[in-house]
Short mmCIF file of C-alpha atoms in Angstrom, two decimals:
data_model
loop_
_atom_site.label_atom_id
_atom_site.label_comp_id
_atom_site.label_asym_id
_atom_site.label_seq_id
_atom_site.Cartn_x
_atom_site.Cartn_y
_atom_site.Cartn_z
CA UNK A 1486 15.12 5.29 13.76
CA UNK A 1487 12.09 2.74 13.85
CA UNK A 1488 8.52 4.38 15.03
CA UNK A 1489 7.26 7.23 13.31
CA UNK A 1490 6.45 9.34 16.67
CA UNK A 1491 10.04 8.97 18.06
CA UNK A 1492 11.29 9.63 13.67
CA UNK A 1493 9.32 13.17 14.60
CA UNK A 1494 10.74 13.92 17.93
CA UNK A 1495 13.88 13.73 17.18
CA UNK A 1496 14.07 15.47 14.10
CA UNK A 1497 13.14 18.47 15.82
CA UNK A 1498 16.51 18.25 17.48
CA UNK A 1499 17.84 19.24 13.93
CA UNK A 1500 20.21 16.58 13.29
CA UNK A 1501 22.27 16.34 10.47
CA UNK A 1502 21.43 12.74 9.43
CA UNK A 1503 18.57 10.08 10.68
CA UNK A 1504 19.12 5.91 9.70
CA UNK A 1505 16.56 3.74 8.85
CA UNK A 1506 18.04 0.19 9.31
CA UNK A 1507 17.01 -2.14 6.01
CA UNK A 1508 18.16 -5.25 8.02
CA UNK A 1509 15.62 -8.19 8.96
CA UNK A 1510 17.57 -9.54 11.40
CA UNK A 1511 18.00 -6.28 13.32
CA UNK A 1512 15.86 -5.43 16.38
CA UNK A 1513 15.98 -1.85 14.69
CA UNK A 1514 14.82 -3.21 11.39
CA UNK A 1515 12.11 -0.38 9.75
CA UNK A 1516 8.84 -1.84 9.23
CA UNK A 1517 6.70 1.46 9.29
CA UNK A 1518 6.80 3.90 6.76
CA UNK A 1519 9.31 6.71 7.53
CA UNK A 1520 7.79 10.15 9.07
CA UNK A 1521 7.79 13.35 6.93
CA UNK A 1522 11.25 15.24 8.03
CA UNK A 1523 12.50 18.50 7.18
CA UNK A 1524 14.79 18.62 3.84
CA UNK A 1525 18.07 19.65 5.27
CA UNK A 1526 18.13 16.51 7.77
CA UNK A 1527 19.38 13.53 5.21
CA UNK A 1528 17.58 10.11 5.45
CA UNK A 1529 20.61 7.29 5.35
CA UNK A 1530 19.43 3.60 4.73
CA UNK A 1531 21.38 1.08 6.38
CA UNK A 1532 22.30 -2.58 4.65
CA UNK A 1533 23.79 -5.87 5.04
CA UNK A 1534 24.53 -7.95 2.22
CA UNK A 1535 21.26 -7.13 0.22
CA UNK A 1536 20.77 -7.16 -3.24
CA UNK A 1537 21.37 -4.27 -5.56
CA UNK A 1538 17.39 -4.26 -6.81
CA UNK A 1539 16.32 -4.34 -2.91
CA UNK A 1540 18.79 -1.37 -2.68
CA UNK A 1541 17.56 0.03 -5.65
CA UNK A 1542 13.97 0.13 -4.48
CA UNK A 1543 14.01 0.65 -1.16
CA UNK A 1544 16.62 4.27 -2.00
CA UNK A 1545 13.39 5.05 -4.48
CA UNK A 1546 10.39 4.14 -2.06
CA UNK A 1547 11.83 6.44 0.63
CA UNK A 1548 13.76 8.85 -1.14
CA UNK A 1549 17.21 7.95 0.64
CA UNK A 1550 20.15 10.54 0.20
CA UNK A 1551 22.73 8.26 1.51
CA UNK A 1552 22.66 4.32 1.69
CA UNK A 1553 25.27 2.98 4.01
CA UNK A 1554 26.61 -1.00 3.18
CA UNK A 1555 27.44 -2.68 6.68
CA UNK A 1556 28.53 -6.27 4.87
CA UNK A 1557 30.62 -7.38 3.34
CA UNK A 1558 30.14 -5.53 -0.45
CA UNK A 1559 32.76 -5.27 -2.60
CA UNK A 1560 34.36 -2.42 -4.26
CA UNK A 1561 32.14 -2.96 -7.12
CA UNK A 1562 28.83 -3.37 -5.54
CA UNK A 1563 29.37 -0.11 -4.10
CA UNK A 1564 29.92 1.67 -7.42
CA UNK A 1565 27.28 0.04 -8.82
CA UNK A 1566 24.98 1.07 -5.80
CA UNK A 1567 26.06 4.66 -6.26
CA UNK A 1568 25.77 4.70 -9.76
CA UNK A 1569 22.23 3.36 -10.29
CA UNK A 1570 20.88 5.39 -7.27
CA UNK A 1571 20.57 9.39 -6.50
CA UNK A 1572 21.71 7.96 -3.14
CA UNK A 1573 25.87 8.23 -2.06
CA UNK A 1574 27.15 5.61 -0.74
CA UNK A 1575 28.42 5.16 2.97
CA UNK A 1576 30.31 2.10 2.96
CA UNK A 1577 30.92 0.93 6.93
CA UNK A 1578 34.39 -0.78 8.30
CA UNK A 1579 34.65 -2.85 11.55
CA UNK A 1580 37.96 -1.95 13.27
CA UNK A 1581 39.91 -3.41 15.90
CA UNK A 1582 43.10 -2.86 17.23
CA UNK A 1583 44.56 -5.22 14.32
CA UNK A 1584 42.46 -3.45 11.28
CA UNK A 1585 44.74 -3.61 8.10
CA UNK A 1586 44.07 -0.05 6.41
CA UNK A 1587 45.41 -1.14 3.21
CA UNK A 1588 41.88 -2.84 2.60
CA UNK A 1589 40.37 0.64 2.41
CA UNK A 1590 42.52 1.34 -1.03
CA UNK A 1591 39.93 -0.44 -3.18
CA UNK A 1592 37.37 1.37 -1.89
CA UNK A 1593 38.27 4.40 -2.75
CA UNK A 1594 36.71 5.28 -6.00
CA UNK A 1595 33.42 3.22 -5.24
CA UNK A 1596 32.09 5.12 -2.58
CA UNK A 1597 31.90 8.97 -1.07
CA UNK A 1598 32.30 8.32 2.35
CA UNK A 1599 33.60 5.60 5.18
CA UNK A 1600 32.69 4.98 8.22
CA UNK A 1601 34.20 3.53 10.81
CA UNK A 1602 32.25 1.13 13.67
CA UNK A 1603 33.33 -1.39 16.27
CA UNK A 1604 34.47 -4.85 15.49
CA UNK A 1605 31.62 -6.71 17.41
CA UNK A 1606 29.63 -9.66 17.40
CA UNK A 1607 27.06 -7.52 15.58
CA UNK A 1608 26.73 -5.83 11.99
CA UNK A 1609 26.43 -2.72 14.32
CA UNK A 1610 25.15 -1.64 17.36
CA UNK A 1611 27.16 -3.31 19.22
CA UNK A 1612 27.68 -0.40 22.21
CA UNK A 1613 31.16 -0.64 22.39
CA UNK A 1614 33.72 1.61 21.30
CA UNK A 1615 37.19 0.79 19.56
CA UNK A 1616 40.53 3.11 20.21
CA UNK A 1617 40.11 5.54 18.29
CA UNK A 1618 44.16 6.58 18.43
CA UNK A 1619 44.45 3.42 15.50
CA UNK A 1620 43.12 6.74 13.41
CA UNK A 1621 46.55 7.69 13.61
CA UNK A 1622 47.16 5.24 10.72
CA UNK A 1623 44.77 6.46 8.66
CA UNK A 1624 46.13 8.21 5.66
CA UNK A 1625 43.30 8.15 2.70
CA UNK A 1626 41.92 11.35 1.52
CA UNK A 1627 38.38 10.34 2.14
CA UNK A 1628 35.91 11.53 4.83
CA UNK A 1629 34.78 8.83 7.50
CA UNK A 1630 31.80 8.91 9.94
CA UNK A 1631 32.80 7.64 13.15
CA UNK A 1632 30.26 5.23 14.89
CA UNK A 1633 30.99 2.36 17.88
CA UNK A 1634 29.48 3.24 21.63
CA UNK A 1635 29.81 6.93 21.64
CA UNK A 1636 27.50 7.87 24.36
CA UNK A 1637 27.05 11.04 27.41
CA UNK A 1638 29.97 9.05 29.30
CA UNK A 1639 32.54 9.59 26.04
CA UNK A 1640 31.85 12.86 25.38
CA UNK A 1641 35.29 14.11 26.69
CA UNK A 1642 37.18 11.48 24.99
CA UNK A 1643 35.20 12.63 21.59
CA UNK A 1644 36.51 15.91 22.17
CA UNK A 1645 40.08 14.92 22.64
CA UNK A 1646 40.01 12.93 19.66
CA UNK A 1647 38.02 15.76 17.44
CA UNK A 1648 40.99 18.53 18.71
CA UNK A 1649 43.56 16.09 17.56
CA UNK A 1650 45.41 16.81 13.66
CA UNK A 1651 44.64 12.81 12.89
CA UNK A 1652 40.65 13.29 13.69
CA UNK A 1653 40.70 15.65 9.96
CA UNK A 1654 39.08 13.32 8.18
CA UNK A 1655 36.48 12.60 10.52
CA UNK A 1656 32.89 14.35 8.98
CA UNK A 1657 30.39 12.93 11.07
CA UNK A 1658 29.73 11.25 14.50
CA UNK A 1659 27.20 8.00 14.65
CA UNK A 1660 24.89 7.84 17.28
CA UNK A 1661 23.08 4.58 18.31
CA UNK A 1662 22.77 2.32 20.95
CA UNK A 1663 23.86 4.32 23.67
CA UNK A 1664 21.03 6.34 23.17
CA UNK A 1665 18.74 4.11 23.21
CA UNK A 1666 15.46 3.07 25.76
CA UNK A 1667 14.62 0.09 24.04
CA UNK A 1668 16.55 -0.72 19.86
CA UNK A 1669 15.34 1.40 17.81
CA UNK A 1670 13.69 4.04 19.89
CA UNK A 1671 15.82 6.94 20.66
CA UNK A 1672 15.74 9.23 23.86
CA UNK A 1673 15.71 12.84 22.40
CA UNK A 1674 16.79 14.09 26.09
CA UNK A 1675 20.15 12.01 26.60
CA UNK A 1676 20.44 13.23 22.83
CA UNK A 1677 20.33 17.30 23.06
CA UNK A 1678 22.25 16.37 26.45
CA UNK A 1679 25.18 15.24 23.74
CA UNK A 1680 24.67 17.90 20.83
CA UNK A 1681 24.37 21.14 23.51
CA UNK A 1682 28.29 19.63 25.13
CA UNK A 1683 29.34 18.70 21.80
CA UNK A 1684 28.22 22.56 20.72
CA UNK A 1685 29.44 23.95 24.31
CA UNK A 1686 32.72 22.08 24.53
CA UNK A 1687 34.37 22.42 20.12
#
């Protein structure tokens, strides 16, 4: 989310989670102050490569529950993000077809959830989505959000995947791009489209 007004609208759609992106050299990067929302939908700030006091006071300033890292942080940084914040931490993974799992293991203890996004020439947003049968490898006990060009048009496939024993781990679904007018500003009709299948369909 980027402009207040649109922050508003689609918060009355009662998602789960909004993201404010913390990145400069995003198109999507928040420059406005975030718009009062309703408790129970959790404010995630998204990061690449910054500092632990820009982390720090940015998860203060606007009171973020969850602070997602989509750099290249270390195991360590994480802790130490989730440790000197009331934030928990997100840390985000680009897969491809060739994504060694094993590098998740150090992870594990430094963050409470993954998530998962398509190895792109972007940090994120890249509108594309990877195959998401590579899941089948995944074997960690840790929750992931699943992010990468889910749109209206994948809504079956999402289903498939969701009904299938190796989607277990999956907690949340990432919404982005494909929703998009123009970066940053969200179309809440294309986006109730989604949740009322989603809702209809599992």
């Amino acid at each position: 989310m980027k402009f207040p007004e649109n922050t508003k609208e689609i918060s009355q759609l009662s998602p789960d989670f909004l993201g404010f992106i913390f990145y400069k050299k995003s198109p999507r990067y928040l420059e406005e102050t975030i718009h009062e929302i309703v408790p129970n939908i959790k404010k995630v700030g998204v990061f690449v490569n910054a500092s632990l006091e820009e982390i720090r006071e940015k998860s203060k300033q606007y009171v973020l529950d969850y602070i997602q890292l989509h750099g290249d942080e270390t195991p360590e940084f994480c802790a130490a993000v989730e440790s000197s914040t009331s934030a928990k931490v997100i840390k985000a993974f680009a897969l491809d077809s060739s994504f060694d799992f094993s590098i998740l293991e150090p992870y594990q203890n430094s963050c409470s959830y993954f998530l998962f996004d398509t190895k792109g020439q972007h940090f994120g947003g890249n509108g594309i989505a990877f195959d998401w049968k590579i899941l089948k490898k995944y074997t960690l006990s840790k929750n992931y959000f699943l992010s990468g060009g889910i749109s209206l048009e994948t809504v079956e496939k999402l289903i498939d995947f969701l009904k299938s024993d190796y989607s277990e781990k999956c907690f949340a679904i990432d919404l982005n791009s494909q929703f998009e007018d123009s970066p940053g500003l969200k179309n809440s009709s294309k986006l109730k489209e989604f949740m009322q299948l989603l809702k209809q369909k599992l």
